[in-house]
GROMACS .gro file of C-alpha atoms in nm:
model
  372
    1MET     CA    1   1.779  -1.196  -1.508
    2THR     CA    2   1.903  -1.280  -1.188
    3ALA     CA    3   2.079  -0.995  -1.032
    4ILE     CA    4   2.373  -0.951  -0.871
    5ASP     CA    5   2.300  -0.972  -0.460
    6PRO     CA    6   2.262  -0.588  -0.351
    7THR     CA    7   2.340  -0.646   0.019
    8ALA     CA    8   2.673  -0.945  -0.088
    9HIS     CA    9   2.942  -0.645   0.062
   10LEU     CA   10   2.769  -0.702   0.381
   11THR     CA   11   2.895  -0.921   0.655
   12ASP     CA   12   2.636  -1.113   0.908
   13GLU     CA   13   2.771  -0.852   1.117
   14GLN     CA   14   2.751  -0.575   0.986
   15ILE     CA   15   2.387  -0.631   0.915
   16GLU     CA   16   2.292  -0.680   1.327
   17GLU     CA   17   2.434  -0.349   1.393
   18LEU     CA   18   2.242  -0.209   1.110
   19GLY     CA   19   1.942  -0.348   1.227
   20ARG     CA   20   2.052  -0.237   1.621
   21GLU     CA   21   2.118   0.171   1.486
   22LEU     CA   22   1.709   0.170   1.293
   23ASP     CA   23   1.598   0.025   1.628
   24ALA     CA   24   1.783   0.276   1.828
   25ILE     CA   25   1.576   0.523   1.544
   26ARG     CA   26   1.265   0.400   1.616
   27ASP     CA   27   1.328   0.402   1.967
   28GLU     CA   28   1.376   0.730   1.927
   29VAL     CA   29   1.034   0.835   1.810
   30ILE     CA   30   0.859   0.611   2.057
   31ALA     CA   31   1.015   0.726   2.298
   32SER     CA   32   0.982   1.178   2.143
   33ARG     CA   33   0.540   1.103   2.079
   34GLY     CA   34   0.397   1.375   2.241
   35GLU     CA   35   0.092   1.598   2.201
   36LYS     CA   36   0.196   1.741   1.885
   37ASP     CA   37   0.146   1.393   1.678
   38ALA     CA   38  -0.224   1.385   1.849
   39ALA     CA   39  -0.329   1.684   1.834
   40TYR     CA   40  -0.220   1.660   1.460
   41ILE     CA   41  -0.390   1.331   1.386
   42ARG     CA   42  -0.726   1.516   1.560
   43LYS     CA   43  -0.663   1.780   1.317
   44VAL     CA   44  -0.656   1.550   0.981
   45ILE     CA   45  -0.977   1.404   1.093
   46SER     CA   46  -1.131   1.726   1.187
   47VAL     CA   47  -1.053   1.923   0.849
   48GLN     CA   48  -1.125   1.572   0.608
   49ARG     CA   49  -1.483   1.535   0.805
   50LYS     CA   50  -1.521   1.918   0.679
   51LEU     CA   51  -1.484   1.902   0.350
   52GLU     CA   52  -1.650   1.588   0.261
   53LEU     CA   53  -1.947   1.734   0.417
   54THR     CA   54  -1.901   2.078   0.259
   55SER     CA   55  -1.812   1.915  -0.100
   56ARG     CA   56  -2.102   1.620  -0.044
   57GLY     CA   57  -2.326   1.923   0.045
   58ILE     CA   58  -2.215   2.130  -0.325
   59LEU     CA   59  -2.343   1.881  -0.478
   60LEU     CA   60  -2.664   1.931  -0.358
   61PHE     CA   61  -2.634   2.170  -0.685
   62SER     CA   62  -2.440   1.939  -0.923
   63LEU     CA   63  -2.652   2.008  -1.169
   64PHE     CA   64  -2.417   2.338  -1.249
   65PRO     CA   65  -2.091   2.300  -1.369
   66PRO     CA   66  -1.967   2.489  -1.129
   67ALA     CA   67  -2.084   2.319  -0.838
   68TRP     CA   68  -2.062   2.021  -1.037
   69ILE     CA   69  -1.647   2.023  -1.026
   70ILE     CA   70  -1.587   2.173  -0.747
   71GLY     CA   71  -1.755   1.942  -0.509
   72THR     CA   72  -1.565   1.645  -0.743
   73ALA     CA   73  -1.266   1.765  -0.668
   74GLY     CA   74  -1.366   1.814  -0.287
   75LEU     CA   75  -1.473   1.468  -0.263
   76SER     CA   76  -1.222   1.337  -0.464
   77VAL     CA   77  -0.927   1.501  -0.206
   78ALA     CA   78  -1.121   1.399   0.084
   79LYS     CA   79  -1.173   1.018  -0.037
   80ILE     CA   80  -0.787   0.980  -0.042
   81MET     CA   81  -0.755   1.112   0.276
   82ASP     CA   82  -0.986   0.971   0.475
   83ASN     CA   83  -0.775   0.613   0.273
   84MET     CA   84  -0.423   0.747   0.271
   85GLU     CA   85  -0.288   0.916   0.526
   86ILE     CA   86  -0.548   0.855   0.824
   87GLY     CA   87  -0.764   0.537   0.744
   88HIS     CA   88  -0.457   0.398   0.658
   89ASN     CA   89  -0.171   0.425   0.924
   90ILE     CA   90  -0.489   0.391   1.173
   91LEU     CA   91  -0.559   0.094   1.081
   92HIS     CA   92  -0.226   0.030   1.101
   93GLY     CA   93  -0.175   0.136   1.535
   94GLN     CA   94   0.020   0.437   1.468
   95TRP     CA   95  -0.227   0.596   1.704
   96ASP     CA   96  -0.296   0.373   1.987
   97TRP     CA   97  -0.084   0.476   2.180
   98MET     CA   98  -0.337   0.765   2.237
   99ARG     CA   99  -0.546   0.505   2.422
  100ASP     CA  100  -0.816   0.692   2.211
  101PRO     CA  101  -1.074   0.489   2.159
  102LYS     CA  102  -1.215   0.690   1.855
  103ILE     CA  103  -0.886   0.706   1.660
  104HIS     CA  104  -0.779   0.320   1.725
  105SER     CA  105  -0.694   0.077   1.491
  106THR     CA  106  -0.902  -0.191   1.655
  107THR     CA  107  -1.205   0.076   1.579
  108TRP     CA  108  -1.236   0.202   1.249
  109GLU     CA  109  -1.312   0.157   0.968
  110TRP     CA  110  -1.304   0.365   0.685
  111ASP     CA  111  -1.511   0.465   0.333
  112HIS     CA  112  -1.385   0.164   0.162
  113VAL     CA  113  -1.562  -0.162   0.091
  114SER     CA  114  -1.241  -0.363   0.255
  115PRO     CA  115  -1.415  -0.498   0.573
  116ALA     CA  116  -1.111  -0.309   0.871
  117GLU     CA  117  -1.044  -0.642   1.011
  118GLN     CA  118  -0.955  -0.819   0.656
  119TRP     CA  119  -0.725  -0.531   0.573
  120LYS     CA  120  -0.465  -0.539   0.831
  121HIS     CA  121  -0.479  -0.955   0.904
  122SER     CA  122  -0.383  -0.932   0.473
  123HIS     CA  123  -0.196  -0.606   0.477
  124ASN     CA  124  -0.070  -0.537   0.844
  125GLU     CA  125   0.076  -0.951   0.934
  126LEU     CA  126   0.110  -0.982   0.572
  127HIS     CA  127   0.178  -0.780   0.323
  128HIS     CA  128   0.491  -0.641   0.593
  129THR     CA  129   0.618  -0.979   0.727
  130TYR     CA  130   0.691  -1.115   0.388
  131THR     CA  131   0.752  -0.722   0.177
  132ASN     CA  132   0.818  -0.850  -0.108
  133VAL     CA  133   0.832  -1.274  -0.101
  134ILE     CA  134   0.719  -1.460  -0.378
  135GLY     CA  135   0.406  -1.698  -0.373
  136LYS     CA  136   0.385  -1.507   0.003
  137ASP     CA  137   0.348  -1.128  -0.011
  138ASN     CA  138  -0.006  -1.088  -0.214
  139ASP     CA  139   0.035  -0.720  -0.206
  140LEU     CA  140   0.280  -0.806  -0.520
  141GLY     CA  141   0.190  -0.816  -0.841
  142TYR     CA  142  -0.187  -0.846  -0.644
  143GLY     CA  143  -0.181  -1.159  -0.716
  144ILE     CA  144  -0.258  -1.077  -1.117
  145MET     CA  145   0.081  -0.986  -1.198
  146ARG     CA  146   0.429  -1.173  -1.257
  147VAL     CA  147   0.653  -0.963  -1.060
  148ASP     CA  148   0.998  -1.124  -1.226
  149GLU     CA  149   1.195  -1.251  -1.461
  150ASP     CA  150   1.256  -1.604  -1.289
  151GLN     CA  151   0.861  -1.666  -1.286
  152LYS     CA  152   0.731  -1.894  -1.469
  153TRP     CA  153   0.512  -1.693  -1.788
  154HIS     CA  154   0.221  -1.767  -1.920
  155PRO     CA  155   0.079  -1.625  -2.207
  156MET     CA  156  -0.220  -1.446  -1.974
  157HIS     CA  157   0.053  -1.254  -1.859
  158LEU     CA  158  -0.018  -1.056  -2.246
  159GLY     CA  159  -0.272  -0.879  -2.031
  160GLN     CA  160  -0.126  -0.753  -1.735
  161PRO     CA  161  -0.098  -0.390  -1.841
  162LEU     CA  162  -0.506  -0.414  -1.877
  163TRP     CA  163  -0.519  -0.627  -1.615
  164ASN     CA  164  -0.298  -0.353  -1.439
  165PHE     CA  165  -0.492  -0.066  -1.596
  166ILE     CA  166  -0.870  -0.177  -1.527
  167ASN     CA  167  -0.744  -0.294  -1.152
  168ALA     CA  168  -0.571   0.089  -1.064
  169CYS     CA  169  -0.920   0.182  -1.115
  170PHE     CA  170  -1.125  -0.030  -0.909
  171PHE     CA  171  -0.829  -0.086  -0.669
  172GLU     CA  172  -1.044  -0.088  -0.335
  173TYR     CA  173  -1.261  -0.403  -0.507
  174GLY     CA  174  -0.907  -0.549  -0.590
  175ILE     CA  175  -0.820  -0.528  -0.220
  176ALA     CA  176  -1.089  -0.666  -0.076
  177ALA     CA  177  -1.050  -0.973  -0.377
  178TYR     CA  178  -0.733  -1.003  -0.282
  179ASP     CA  179  -0.777  -0.950   0.136
  180LEU     CA  180  -1.043  -1.237  -0.010
  181GLU     CA  181  -0.709  -1.461  -0.184
  182LEU     CA  182  -1.026  -1.475  -0.399
  183GLY     CA  183  -0.817  -1.655  -0.644
  184LYS     CA  184  -0.718  -1.949  -0.508
  185ASN     CA  185  -1.059  -1.971  -0.298
  186LEU     CA  186  -1.235  -2.036  -0.573
  187HIS     CA  187  -1.227  -2.420  -0.676
  188LYS     CA  188  -1.534  -2.483  -0.445
  189ARG     CA  189  -1.411  -2.709  -0.177
  190ARG     CA  190  -1.214  -2.379  -0.067
  191ARG     CA  191  -1.526  -2.137  -0.170
  192ASN     CA  192  -1.748  -2.354   0.057
  193ARG     CA  193  -1.554  -2.391   0.386
  194PRO     CA  194  -1.694  -2.149   0.666
  195GLU     CA  195  -1.478  -1.927   0.697
  196PHE     CA  196  -1.408  -1.783   0.362
  197ARG     CA  197  -1.813  -1.802   0.356
  198ALA     CA  198  -1.855  -1.563   0.651
  199ARG     CA  199  -1.510  -1.383   0.490
  200ALA     CA  200  -1.643  -1.347   0.172
  201ALA     CA  201  -2.006  -1.239   0.398
  202ALA     CA  202  -1.870  -0.916   0.550
  203VAL     CA  203  -1.676  -0.775   0.249
  204GLY     CA  204  -2.065  -0.874   0.145
  205ARG     CA  205  -2.276  -0.651   0.360
  206LYS     CA  206  -1.933  -0.389   0.381
  207ILE     CA  207  -1.984  -0.331  -0.037
  208ARG     CA  208  -2.351  -0.199   0.020
  209LYS     CA  209  -2.264  -0.013   0.205
  210GLN     CA  210  -2.061   0.168   0.049
  211VAL     CA  211  -2.240   0.128  -0.241
  212LEU     CA  212  -2.608   0.287  -0.069
  213LYS     CA  213  -2.404   0.554   0.043
  214ASP     CA  214  -2.210   0.663  -0.250
  215TYR     CA  215  -2.569   0.625  -0.577
  216VAL     CA  216  -2.838   0.578  -0.368
  217ILE     CA  217  -2.921   0.817  -0.057
  218HIS     CA  218  -2.682   1.137  -0.145
  219PRO     CA  219  -2.728   1.161  -0.457
  220LEU     CA  220  -3.080   1.138  -0.420
  221LEU     CA  221  -3.079   1.356  -0.079
  222SER     CA  222  -3.031   1.599  -0.394
  223GLY     CA  223  -3.330   1.567  -0.567
  224PRO     CA  224  -3.263   1.736  -0.963
  225SER     CA  225  -2.921   1.677  -0.896
  226PHE     CA  226  -2.924   1.290  -0.867
  227LEU     CA  227  -2.756   1.186  -1.121
  228THR     CA  228  -2.508   1.472  -1.227
  229THR     CA  229  -2.363   1.398  -0.794
  230LEU     CA  230  -2.389   1.001  -0.847
  231ALA     CA  231  -2.135   1.145  -1.190
  232ALA     CA  232  -1.978   1.312  -0.914
  233THR     CA  233  -1.891   1.057  -0.689
  234PHE     CA  234  -1.811   0.772  -0.972
  235THR     CA  235  -1.611   1.020  -1.058
  236ALA     CA  236  -1.424   1.072  -0.640
  237ASN     CA  237  -1.367   0.708  -0.645
  238LEU     CA  238  -1.210   0.692  -0.951
  239VAL     CA  239  -0.965   0.926  -0.866
  240ARG     CA  240  -0.915   0.769  -0.494
  241ASN     CA  241  -0.835   0.476  -0.671
  242ILE     CA  242  -0.603   0.548  -0.948
  243TRP     CA  243  -0.441   0.754  -0.697
  244SER     CA  244  -0.387   0.517  -0.361
  245HIS     CA  245  -0.295   0.203  -0.677
  246SER     CA  246  -0.027   0.459  -0.869
  247VAL     CA  247   0.153   0.570  -0.508
  248ILE     CA  248   0.186   0.187  -0.399
  249MET     CA  249   0.293   0.074  -0.737
  250CYS     CA  250   0.589   0.357  -0.628
  251GLY     CA  251   0.699   0.248  -0.291
  252HIS     CA  252   0.621  -0.131  -0.432
  253PHE     CA  253   0.699  -0.186  -0.825
  254PRO     CA  254   0.953   0.055  -0.913
  255GLU     CA  255   1.338  -0.082  -1.085
  256GLY     CA  256   1.542  -0.111  -0.852
  257VAL     CA  257   1.300  -0.280  -0.608
  258GLN     CA  258   1.395  -0.574  -0.529
  259THR     CA  259   1.209  -0.933  -0.469
  260PHE     CA  260   1.275  -1.232  -0.247
  261GLU     CA  261   1.235  -1.575  -0.267
  262ARG     CA  262   1.137  -1.763   0.023
  263ARG     CA  263   1.440  -1.957   0.133
  264SER     CA  264   1.559  -1.583   0.148
  265ILE     CA  265   1.326  -1.551   0.442
  266LYS     CA  266   1.424  -1.930   0.643
  267GLY     CA  267   1.583  -1.810   0.953
  268GLU     CA  268   1.562  -1.398   0.911
  269THR     CA  269   1.731  -1.215   1.165
  270ARG     CA  270   1.580  -0.942   1.255
  271GLY     CA  271   1.904  -0.698   1.116
  272GLN     CA  272   1.766  -0.951   0.754
  273TRP     CA  273   1.447  -0.818   0.792
  274TYR     CA  274   1.570  -0.495   0.862
  275LEU     CA  275   1.738  -0.529   0.483
  276ARG     CA  276   1.506  -0.697   0.350
  277GLN     CA  277   1.319  -0.353   0.357
  278MET     CA  278   1.554  -0.192   0.221
  279MET     CA  279   1.582  -0.357  -0.071
  280GLY     CA  280   1.229  -0.392  -0.097
  281SER     CA  281   1.047  -0.013  -0.077
  282ALA     CA  282   1.164   0.270  -0.313
  283ASN     CA  283   1.016   0.672  -0.187
  284ILE     CA  284   0.880   0.876  -0.362
  285SER     CA  285   1.008   1.228  -0.354
  286GLY     CA  286   0.784   1.599  -0.302
  287SER     CA  287   0.668   1.901  -0.171
  288LYS     CA  288   0.540   1.863   0.211
  289ALA     CA  289   0.140   1.858   0.005
  290MET     CA  290   0.258   1.540  -0.157
  291HIS     CA  291   0.412   1.387   0.147
  292PHE     CA  292   0.059   1.453   0.270
  293MET     CA  293  -0.163   1.304   0.020
  294THR     CA  294   0.015   0.981   0.001
  295GLY     CA  295  -0.072   0.944   0.388
  296ASN     CA  296   0.348   0.995   0.348
  297LEU     CA  297   0.365   0.640   0.169
  298SER     CA  298   0.516   0.818  -0.017
  299HIS     CA  299   0.847   0.789   0.283
  300GLN     CA  300   0.746   0.355   0.152
  301ILE     CA  301   1.042   0.265   0.286
  302GLU     CA  302   1.099   0.393   0.640
  303HIS     CA  303   0.657   0.315   0.602
  304HIS     CA  304   0.824  -0.097   0.626
  305LEU     CA  305   1.085  -0.053   0.903
  306PHE     CA  306   0.942   0.147   1.080
  307PRO     CA  307   0.463   0.057   1.027
  308ASP     CA  308   0.358   0.103   1.358
  309LEU     CA  309   0.571   0.530   1.379
  310PRO     CA  310   0.324   0.789   1.327
  311SER     CA  311   0.332   0.904   0.958
  312ASN     CA  312   0.382   1.251   1.046
  313ARG     CA  313   0.687   1.162   1.180
  314TYR     CA  314   0.846   0.976   0.846
  315ALA     CA  315   1.002   1.291   0.709
  316GLU     CA  316   1.234   1.357   1.024
  317VAL     CA  317   1.359   0.981   0.972
  318ALA     CA  318   1.418   0.926   0.684
  319VAL     CA  319   1.748   1.191   0.669
  320LYS     CA  320   1.844   0.930   0.958
  321VAL     CA  321   1.736   0.644   0.749
  322LYS     CA  322   1.856   0.720   0.416
  323ALA     CA  323   2.200   0.838   0.609
  324LEU     CA  324   2.225   0.436   0.703
  325PHE     CA  325   2.221   0.360   0.362
  326GLU     CA  326   2.489   0.555   0.234
  327LYS     CA  327   2.703   0.424   0.526
  328TYR     CA  328   2.661   0.089   0.448
  329GLU     CA  329   2.638   0.098   0.080
  330LEU     CA  330   2.385   0.006  -0.064
  331ASP     CA  331   2.105   0.155  -0.296
  332TYR     CA  332   1.819   0.477  -0.231
  333VAL     CA  333   1.537   0.405  -0.469
  334THR     CA  334   1.347   0.751  -0.443
  335GLY     CA  335   1.234   0.973  -0.695
  336PRO     CA  336   0.945   1.239  -0.812
  337LEU     CA  337   0.595   1.109  -0.914
  338PRO     CA  338   0.597   1.044  -1.312
  339LYS     CA  339   0.934   0.931  -1.254
  340GLN     CA  340   0.842   0.549  -1.083
  341VAL     CA  341   0.495   0.580  -1.247
  342PHE     CA  342   0.702   0.554  -1.524
  343SER     CA  343   0.921   0.263  -1.413
  344ALA     CA  344   0.678   0.051  -1.213
  345TRP     CA  345   0.443   0.018  -1.559
  346HIS     CA  346   0.733   0.013  -1.833
  347LYS     CA  347   0.839  -0.261  -1.574
  348VAL     CA  348   0.464  -0.399  -1.579
  349PHE     CA  349   0.475  -0.405  -2.001
  350ARG     CA  350   0.820  -0.544  -1.992
  351LEU     CA  351   0.720  -0.907  -1.782
  352SER     CA  352   0.432  -0.911  -1.923
  353LEU     CA  353   0.683  -1.050  -2.250
  354PRO     CA  354   0.852  -1.370  -2.243
  355ASN     CA  355   1.230  -1.366  -2.209
  356LYS     CA  356   1.403  -1.261  -2.470
  357LYS     CA  357   1.789  -1.356  -2.274
  358PRO     CA  358   1.884  -1.716  -2.116
  359LYS     CA  359   1.837  -1.684  -1.728
  360VAL     CA  360   2.246  -1.677  -1.598
  361LYS     CA  361   2.339  -1.848  -1.347
  362ALA     CA  362   2.489  -1.754  -1.094
  363SER     CA  363   2.606  -1.830  -0.709
  364ASP     CA  364   2.299  -1.939  -0.430
  365ARG     CA  365   2.393  -1.640  -0.251
  366ASP     CA  366   2.309  -1.411  -0.544
  367LYS     CA  367   1.953  -1.586  -0.615
  368GLU     CA  368   1.817  -1.443  -0.290
  369LEU     CA  369   1.746  -1.182  -0.447
  370VAL     CA  370   1.594  -1.187  -0.778
  371ALA     CA  371   1.612  -0.755  -0.958
  372ALA     CA  372   1.287  -0.689  -0.921
   0.00000   0.00000   0.00000
């Protein structure tokens, strides 16, 4: 069903003024970055590395159930920290201003099967440029799901709840696949191109490195605890994958989040780009610990507005951004994690079925924004 444009009450002048106000928020944070922020990320990295080392040490004795439980839990948290609050945000360039070669988007590599360089292209350059634009944003539906009523339904969409569950369990591999744009490159002519073959080889090398580390070296070091350490590592990766998938789905897919047609971004201004980020994202409410474990992607709206600002500043930025939503009479989509997860999965199930009602005829402007 085509929805009425929730931004239709805004004039072009108001949209550009909104853009200027958001620019001012960004400039204020950039001007105030300093040692406190640098100390934060260095401390997080230190804690993560100590937690991972300690957890792997405990898993040397994973033959004993208490050691398995404690080691698996610790390794799960360490892997989530590595991917969410550390890797994702460093690779966004959030900490490049420190000019620390060890904590820089050009040198960082993460505990993930997708090579950092490929992820930066598909995520930073494509996803954040074309947020929720159908046919341009590979993160929208991960290339395997129908995400809007106006998308043509095919029988294969009946299986998208299953595809989404499998993608959640092996999310890092799913990310590597759509970083490669595997779907459109499977054709023989495309997959034989030198550029694609080089990128596929890089993914293969990264997968081998991750598998060797997680499923060969560390289990072997455990000696008689080989199998239990193997199971613990698999479990930690599974937990990390499901958690990161859930957080990202909640930020892009709940009811109330908008998707966009390609033609709606033609000639897009700075203010209009900001507005699309605001309407195409959702937040997760919760405690400081929950925000930390999401890599502060629980502030997804603020992250999409300012992807290069330090993640530890999103909470303070959110107060000002929410005030702008209220000022311009826009809906700030947010809710606790269980609510957002339910909303996102409900949409996955709902859009797996063909439309039961005929499309509503709408004006050309209304068609620019399509209800997600």
